[in-house]
Structures are given as structure tokens and as C-alpha cells.
mmCIF file of C-alpha atoms in Angstrom:
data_model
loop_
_atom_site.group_PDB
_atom_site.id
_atom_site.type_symbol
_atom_site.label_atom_id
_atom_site.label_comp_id
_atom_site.label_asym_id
_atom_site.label_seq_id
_atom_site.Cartn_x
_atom_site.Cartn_y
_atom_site.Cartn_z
ATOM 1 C CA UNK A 11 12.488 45.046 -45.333
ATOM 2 C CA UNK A 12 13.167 43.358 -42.306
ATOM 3 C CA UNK A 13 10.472 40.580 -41.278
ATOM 4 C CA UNK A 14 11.768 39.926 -37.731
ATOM 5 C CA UNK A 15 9.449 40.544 -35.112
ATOM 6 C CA UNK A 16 9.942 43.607 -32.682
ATOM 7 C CA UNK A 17 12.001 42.432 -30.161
ATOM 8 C CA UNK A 18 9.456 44.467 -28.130
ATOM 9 C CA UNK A 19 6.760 42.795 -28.685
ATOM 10 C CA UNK A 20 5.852 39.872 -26.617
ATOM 11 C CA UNK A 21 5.507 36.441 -28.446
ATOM 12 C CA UNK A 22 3.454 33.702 -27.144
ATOM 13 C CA UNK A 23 5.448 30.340 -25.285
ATOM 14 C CA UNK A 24 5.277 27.322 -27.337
ATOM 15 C CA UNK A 25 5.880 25.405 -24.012
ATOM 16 C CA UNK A 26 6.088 26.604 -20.370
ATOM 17 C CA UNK A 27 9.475 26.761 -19.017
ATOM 18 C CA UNK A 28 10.014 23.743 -16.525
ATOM 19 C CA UNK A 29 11.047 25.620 -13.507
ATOM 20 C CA UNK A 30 7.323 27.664 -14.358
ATOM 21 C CA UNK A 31 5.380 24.730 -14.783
ATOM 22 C CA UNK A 32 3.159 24.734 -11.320
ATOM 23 C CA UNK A 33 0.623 22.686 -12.655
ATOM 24 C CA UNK A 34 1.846 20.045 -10.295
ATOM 25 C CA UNK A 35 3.685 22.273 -7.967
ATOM 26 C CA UNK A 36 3.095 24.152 -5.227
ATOM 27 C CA UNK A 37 4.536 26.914 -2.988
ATOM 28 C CA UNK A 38 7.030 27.472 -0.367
ATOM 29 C CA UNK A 39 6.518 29.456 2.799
ATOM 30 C CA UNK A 40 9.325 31.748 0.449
ATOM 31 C CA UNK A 41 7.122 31.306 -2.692
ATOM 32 C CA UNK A 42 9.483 29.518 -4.551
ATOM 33 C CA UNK A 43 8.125 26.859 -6.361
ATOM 34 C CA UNK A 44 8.715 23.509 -5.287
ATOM 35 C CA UNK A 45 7.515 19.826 -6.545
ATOM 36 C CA UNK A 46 4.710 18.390 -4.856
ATOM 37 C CA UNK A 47 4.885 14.365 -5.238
ATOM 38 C CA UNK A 48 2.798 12.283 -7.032
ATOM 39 C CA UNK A 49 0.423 9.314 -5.795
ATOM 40 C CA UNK A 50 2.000 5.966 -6.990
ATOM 41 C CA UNK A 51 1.380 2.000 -5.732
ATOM 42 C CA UNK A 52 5.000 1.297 -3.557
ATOM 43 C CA UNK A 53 6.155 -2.339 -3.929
ATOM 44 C CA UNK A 54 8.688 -2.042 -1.087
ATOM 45 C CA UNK A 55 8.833 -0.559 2.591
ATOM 46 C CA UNK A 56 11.606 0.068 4.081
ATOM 47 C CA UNK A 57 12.885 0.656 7.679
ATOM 48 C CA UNK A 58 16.303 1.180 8.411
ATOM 49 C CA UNK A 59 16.273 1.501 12.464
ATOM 50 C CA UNK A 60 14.713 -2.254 12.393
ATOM 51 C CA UNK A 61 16.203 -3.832 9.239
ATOM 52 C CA UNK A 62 12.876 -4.148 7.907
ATOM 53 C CA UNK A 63 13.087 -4.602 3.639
ATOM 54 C CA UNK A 64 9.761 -6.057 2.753
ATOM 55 C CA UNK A 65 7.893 -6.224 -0.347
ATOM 56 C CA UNK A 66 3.954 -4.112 -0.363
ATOM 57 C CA UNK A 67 0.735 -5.751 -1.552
ATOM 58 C CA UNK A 68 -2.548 -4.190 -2.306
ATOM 59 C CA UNK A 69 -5.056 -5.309 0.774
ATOM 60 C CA UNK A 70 -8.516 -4.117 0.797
ATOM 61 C CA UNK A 71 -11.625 -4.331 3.541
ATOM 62 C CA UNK A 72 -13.198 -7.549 5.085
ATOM 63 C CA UNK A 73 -16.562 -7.912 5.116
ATOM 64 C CA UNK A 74 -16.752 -6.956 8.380
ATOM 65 C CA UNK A 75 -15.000 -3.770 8.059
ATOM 66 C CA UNK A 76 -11.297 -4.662 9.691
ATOM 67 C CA UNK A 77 -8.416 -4.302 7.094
ATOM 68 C CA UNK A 78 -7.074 -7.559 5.722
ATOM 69 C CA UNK A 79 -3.449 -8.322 5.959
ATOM 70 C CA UNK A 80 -1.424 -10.322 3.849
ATOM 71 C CA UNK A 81 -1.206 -14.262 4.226
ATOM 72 C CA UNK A 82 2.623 -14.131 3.937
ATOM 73 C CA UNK A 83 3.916 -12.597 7.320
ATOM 74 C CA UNK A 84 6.878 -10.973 5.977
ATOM 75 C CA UNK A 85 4.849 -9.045 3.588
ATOM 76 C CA UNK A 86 3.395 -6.103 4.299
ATOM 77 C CA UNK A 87 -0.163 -4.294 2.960
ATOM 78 C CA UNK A 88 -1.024 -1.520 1.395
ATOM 79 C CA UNK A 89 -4.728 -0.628 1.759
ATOM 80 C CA UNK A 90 -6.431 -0.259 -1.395
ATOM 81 C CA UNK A 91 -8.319 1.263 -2.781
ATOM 82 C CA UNK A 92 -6.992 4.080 -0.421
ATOM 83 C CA UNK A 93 -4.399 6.904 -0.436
ATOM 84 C CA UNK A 94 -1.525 5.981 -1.698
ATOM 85 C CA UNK A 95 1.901 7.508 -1.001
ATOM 86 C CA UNK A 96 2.729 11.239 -2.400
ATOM 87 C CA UNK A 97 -1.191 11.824 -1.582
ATOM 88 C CA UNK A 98 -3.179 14.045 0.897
ATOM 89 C CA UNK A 99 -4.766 11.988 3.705
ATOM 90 C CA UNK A 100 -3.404 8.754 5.736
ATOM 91 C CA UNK A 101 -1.751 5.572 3.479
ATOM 92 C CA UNK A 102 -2.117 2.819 5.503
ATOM 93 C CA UNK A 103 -0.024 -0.275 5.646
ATOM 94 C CA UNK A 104 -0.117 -3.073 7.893
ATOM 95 C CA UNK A 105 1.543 -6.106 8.563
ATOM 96 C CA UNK A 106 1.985 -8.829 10.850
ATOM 97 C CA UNK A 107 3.647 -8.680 14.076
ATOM 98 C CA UNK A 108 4.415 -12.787 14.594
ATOM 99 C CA UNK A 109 2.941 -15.521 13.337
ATOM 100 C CA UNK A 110 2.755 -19.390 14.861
ATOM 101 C CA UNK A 111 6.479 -20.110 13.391
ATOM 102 C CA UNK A 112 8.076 -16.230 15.342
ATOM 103 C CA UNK A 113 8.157 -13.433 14.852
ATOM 104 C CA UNK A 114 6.958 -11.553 11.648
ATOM 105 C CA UNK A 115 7.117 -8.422 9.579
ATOM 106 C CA UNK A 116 6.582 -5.850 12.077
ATOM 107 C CA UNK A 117 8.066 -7.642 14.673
ATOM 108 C CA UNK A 118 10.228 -5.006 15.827
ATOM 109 C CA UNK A 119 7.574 -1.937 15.189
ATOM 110 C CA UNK A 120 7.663 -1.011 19.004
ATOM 111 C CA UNK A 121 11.447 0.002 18.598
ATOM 112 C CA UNK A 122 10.654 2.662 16.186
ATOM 113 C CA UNK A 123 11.106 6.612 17.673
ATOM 114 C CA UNK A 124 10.203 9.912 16.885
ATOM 115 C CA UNK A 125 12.406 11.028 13.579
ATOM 116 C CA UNK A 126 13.211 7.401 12.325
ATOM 117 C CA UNK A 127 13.017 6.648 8.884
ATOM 118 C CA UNK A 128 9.623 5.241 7.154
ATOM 119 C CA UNK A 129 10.267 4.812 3.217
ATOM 120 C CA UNK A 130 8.257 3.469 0.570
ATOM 121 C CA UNK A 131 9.096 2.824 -3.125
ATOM 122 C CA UNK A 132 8.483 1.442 -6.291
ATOM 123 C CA UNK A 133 10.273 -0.631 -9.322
ATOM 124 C CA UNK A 134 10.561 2.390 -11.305
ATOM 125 C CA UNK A 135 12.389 4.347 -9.047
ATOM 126 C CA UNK A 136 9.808 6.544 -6.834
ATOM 127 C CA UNK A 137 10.551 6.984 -3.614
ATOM 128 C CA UNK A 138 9.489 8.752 -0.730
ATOM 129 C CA UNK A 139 10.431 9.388 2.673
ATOM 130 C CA UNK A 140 8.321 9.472 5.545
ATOM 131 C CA UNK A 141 9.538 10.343 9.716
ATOM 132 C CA UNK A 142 8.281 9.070 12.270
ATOM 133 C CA UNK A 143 5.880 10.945 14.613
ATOM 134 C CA UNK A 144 4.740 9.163 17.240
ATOM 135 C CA UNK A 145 4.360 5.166 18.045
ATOM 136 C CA UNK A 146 1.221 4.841 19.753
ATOM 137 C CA UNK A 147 -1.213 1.243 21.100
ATOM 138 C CA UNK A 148 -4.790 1.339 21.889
ATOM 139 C CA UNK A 149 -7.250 -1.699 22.562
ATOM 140 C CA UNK A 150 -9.285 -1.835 19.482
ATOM 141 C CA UNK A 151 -12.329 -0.019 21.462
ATOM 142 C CA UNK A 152 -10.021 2.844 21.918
ATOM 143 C CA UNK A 153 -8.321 3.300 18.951
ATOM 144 C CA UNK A 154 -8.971 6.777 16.738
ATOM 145 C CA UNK A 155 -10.114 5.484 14.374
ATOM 146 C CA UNK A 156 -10.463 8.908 12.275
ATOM 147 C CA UNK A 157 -6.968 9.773 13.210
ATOM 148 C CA UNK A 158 -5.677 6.366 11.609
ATOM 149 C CA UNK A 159 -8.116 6.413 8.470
ATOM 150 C CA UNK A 160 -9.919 9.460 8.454
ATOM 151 C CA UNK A 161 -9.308 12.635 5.906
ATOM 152 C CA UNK A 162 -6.639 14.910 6.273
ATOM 153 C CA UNK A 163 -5.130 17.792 3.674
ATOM 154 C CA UNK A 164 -1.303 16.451 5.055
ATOM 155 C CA UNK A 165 0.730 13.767 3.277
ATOM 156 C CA UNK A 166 0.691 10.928 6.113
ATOM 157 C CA UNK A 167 1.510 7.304 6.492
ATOM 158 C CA UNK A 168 0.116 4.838 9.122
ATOM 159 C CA UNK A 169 1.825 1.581 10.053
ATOM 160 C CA UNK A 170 -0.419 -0.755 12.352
ATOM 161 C CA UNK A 171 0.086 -4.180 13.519
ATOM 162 C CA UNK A 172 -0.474 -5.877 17.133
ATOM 163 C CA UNK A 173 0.513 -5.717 19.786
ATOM 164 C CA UNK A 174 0.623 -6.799 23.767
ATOM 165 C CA UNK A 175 -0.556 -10.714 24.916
ATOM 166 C CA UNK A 176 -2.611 -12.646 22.477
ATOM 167 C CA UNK A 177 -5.805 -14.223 23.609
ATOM 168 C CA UNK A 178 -5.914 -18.114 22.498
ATOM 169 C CA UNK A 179 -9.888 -17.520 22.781
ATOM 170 C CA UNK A 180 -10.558 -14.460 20.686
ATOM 171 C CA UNK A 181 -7.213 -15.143 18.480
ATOM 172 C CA UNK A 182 -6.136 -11.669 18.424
ATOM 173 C CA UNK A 183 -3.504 -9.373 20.670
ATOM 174 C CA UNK A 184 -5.428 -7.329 22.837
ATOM 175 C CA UNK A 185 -4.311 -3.876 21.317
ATOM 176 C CA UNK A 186 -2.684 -2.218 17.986
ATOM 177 C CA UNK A 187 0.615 -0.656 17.821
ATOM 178 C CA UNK A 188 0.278 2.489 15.078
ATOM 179 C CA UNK A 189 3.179 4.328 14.333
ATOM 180 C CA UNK A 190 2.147 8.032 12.696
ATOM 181 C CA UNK A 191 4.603 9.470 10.487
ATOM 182 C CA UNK A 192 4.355 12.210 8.305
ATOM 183 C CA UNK A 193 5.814 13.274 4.809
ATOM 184 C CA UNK A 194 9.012 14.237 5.303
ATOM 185 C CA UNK A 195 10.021 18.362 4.373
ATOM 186 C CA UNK A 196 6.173 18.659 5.502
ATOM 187 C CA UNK A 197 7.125 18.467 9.318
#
């Protein structure tokens, strides 16, 4: 007697199939199944159309509200808690642009255009690539605020330092330079 199952008769997976697993995947405008990334902390930004290699700290709020920024100029700051990259809604990272010694961090910011290259990554080997959107300043009282922090169901990235003549009296530039980039393959 022959204890084989019917090859007709459909036997339960022991595992899903990797290429089937959408638990953590999403869909193409062709339906084919594609990886979606995850969140994870980046300990490095880098630029390539500045030269900018620079190491990522968490940062969190002030008191007051503003975003803190590292002490060491030629780091840069995540803010956290917050997204963070491979999430939906805005990661933010700022940095300075100069400092009393020269020029900083994001010193060179204002060069960035439209398609340049945004990425962040981490010591175990995630990386993502973000492009550059649009490179945008606006006095504090202007700024959109809910653009540069608020919600949004894309995968987005905000860079933001100063920008334009600094007042001795208040000790801050009169307006912020944001550059808006976007996920790339979500464009």
C-alpha cells in the first residue's frame, strides 16, 4: 500500500516562500511585489555633490520647542524620537551651517539641486537613498512648518540649517535653508 500523499491534494507550507512573503512588502503599480524598507537609526549622511561624509546623532526638542543641534559642527542630527529613515512621514536632520572657527557641516547645503544625492546609513550595512526635491529658505515666521515636520504617508527626508546674514543681537541667521528630498524609486 502506498502511503504517499495524493499528489493532488494540496499540503499545507511549512514556511512561506520568500519571494511570497508580503508581510513587509508591498506592491508595484505592476503588482509585483517589491520590498518596502525598514525604519533604522543612520550613523552616517552622506552627500556626494558637496563632499559632505559626516557622522548622525540622535537630537531631540528644546524646551522651547526649536530642534537642538549637535555641539560638534561637523556632526549632523537626527531628530529623535521622530521618523527615522525607511519610514512614512519627514526624518529630519540638521546641522550647522558655520560656526565662530568657518564654516561647518552644512556649509555648502545651498549648492545642492533638484536630483542630487541625499544618503543615509548605518554600521551594519543599511542604506538608503534619498533625491533631492527642492532647496528652499524661509525666515523662521514663514517657514511650513507642517511641510518640514508634519505627517505624511511618503518616505521623506528634511535637511535644515541656516542660512543668509547672522544677527550679532539675536545670534541667529535670519532664515533656514531646507532641502526636501524624497525616497528614492518613490519619485
Amino acid at each position: 500500500m502506498d502511503n504517499r500523499p495524493d499528489s493532488s491534494t494540496p499540503r499545507p507550507l511549512q514556511t512561506m516562500p520568500e519571494h511570497l512573503n508580503t508581510a513587509e512588502k508591498g506592491l508595484n503599480e505592476n503588482h509585483a511585489v517589491i520590498d518596502e524598507p525598514k525604519p533604522f537609526m543612520p550613523d552616517l549622511l552622506t552627500i556626494p555633490a558637496i563632499s559632505v561624509k559626516a557622522g548622525i546623532q540622535p537630537v531631540s526638542l528644546l524646551e522651547n520647542g526649536q530642534m537642538d543641534v549637535p555641539d560638534n559642527t561637523e556632526i549632523t542630527g537626527i531628530l529623535f524620537p521622530g521618523v527615522l529613515p525607511g519610514g512614512k512621514g519627514n526624518v529630519i536632520i540638521d546641522g550647522h551651517v558655520d560656526s565662530y572657527s568657518g564654516p561647518a557641516v552644512f556649509f555648502k547645503l545651498k549648492k545642492l539641486k533638484q536630483g542630487d544625492k541625499v544618503i543615509v546609513s548605518s554600521k551594519t550595512g543599511r542604506q538608503l537613498t534619498y533625491i533631492v526635491e527642492s532647496v528652499e529658505a524661509f525666515t523662521p515666521a514663514e517657514a511650513p512648518m507642517e511641510r518640514i515636520f508634519g505627517e505624511t504617508g511618503e518616505r521623506r527626508m528634511n535637511l535644515i540649517t541656516c542660512t543668509g546674514r547672522y544677527s550679532r543681537k539675536k545670534k541667529e541667521h535670519e532664515k533656514r535653508l531646507i532641502i526636501f528630498t524624497k525616497l528614492d524609486g518613490e519619485l
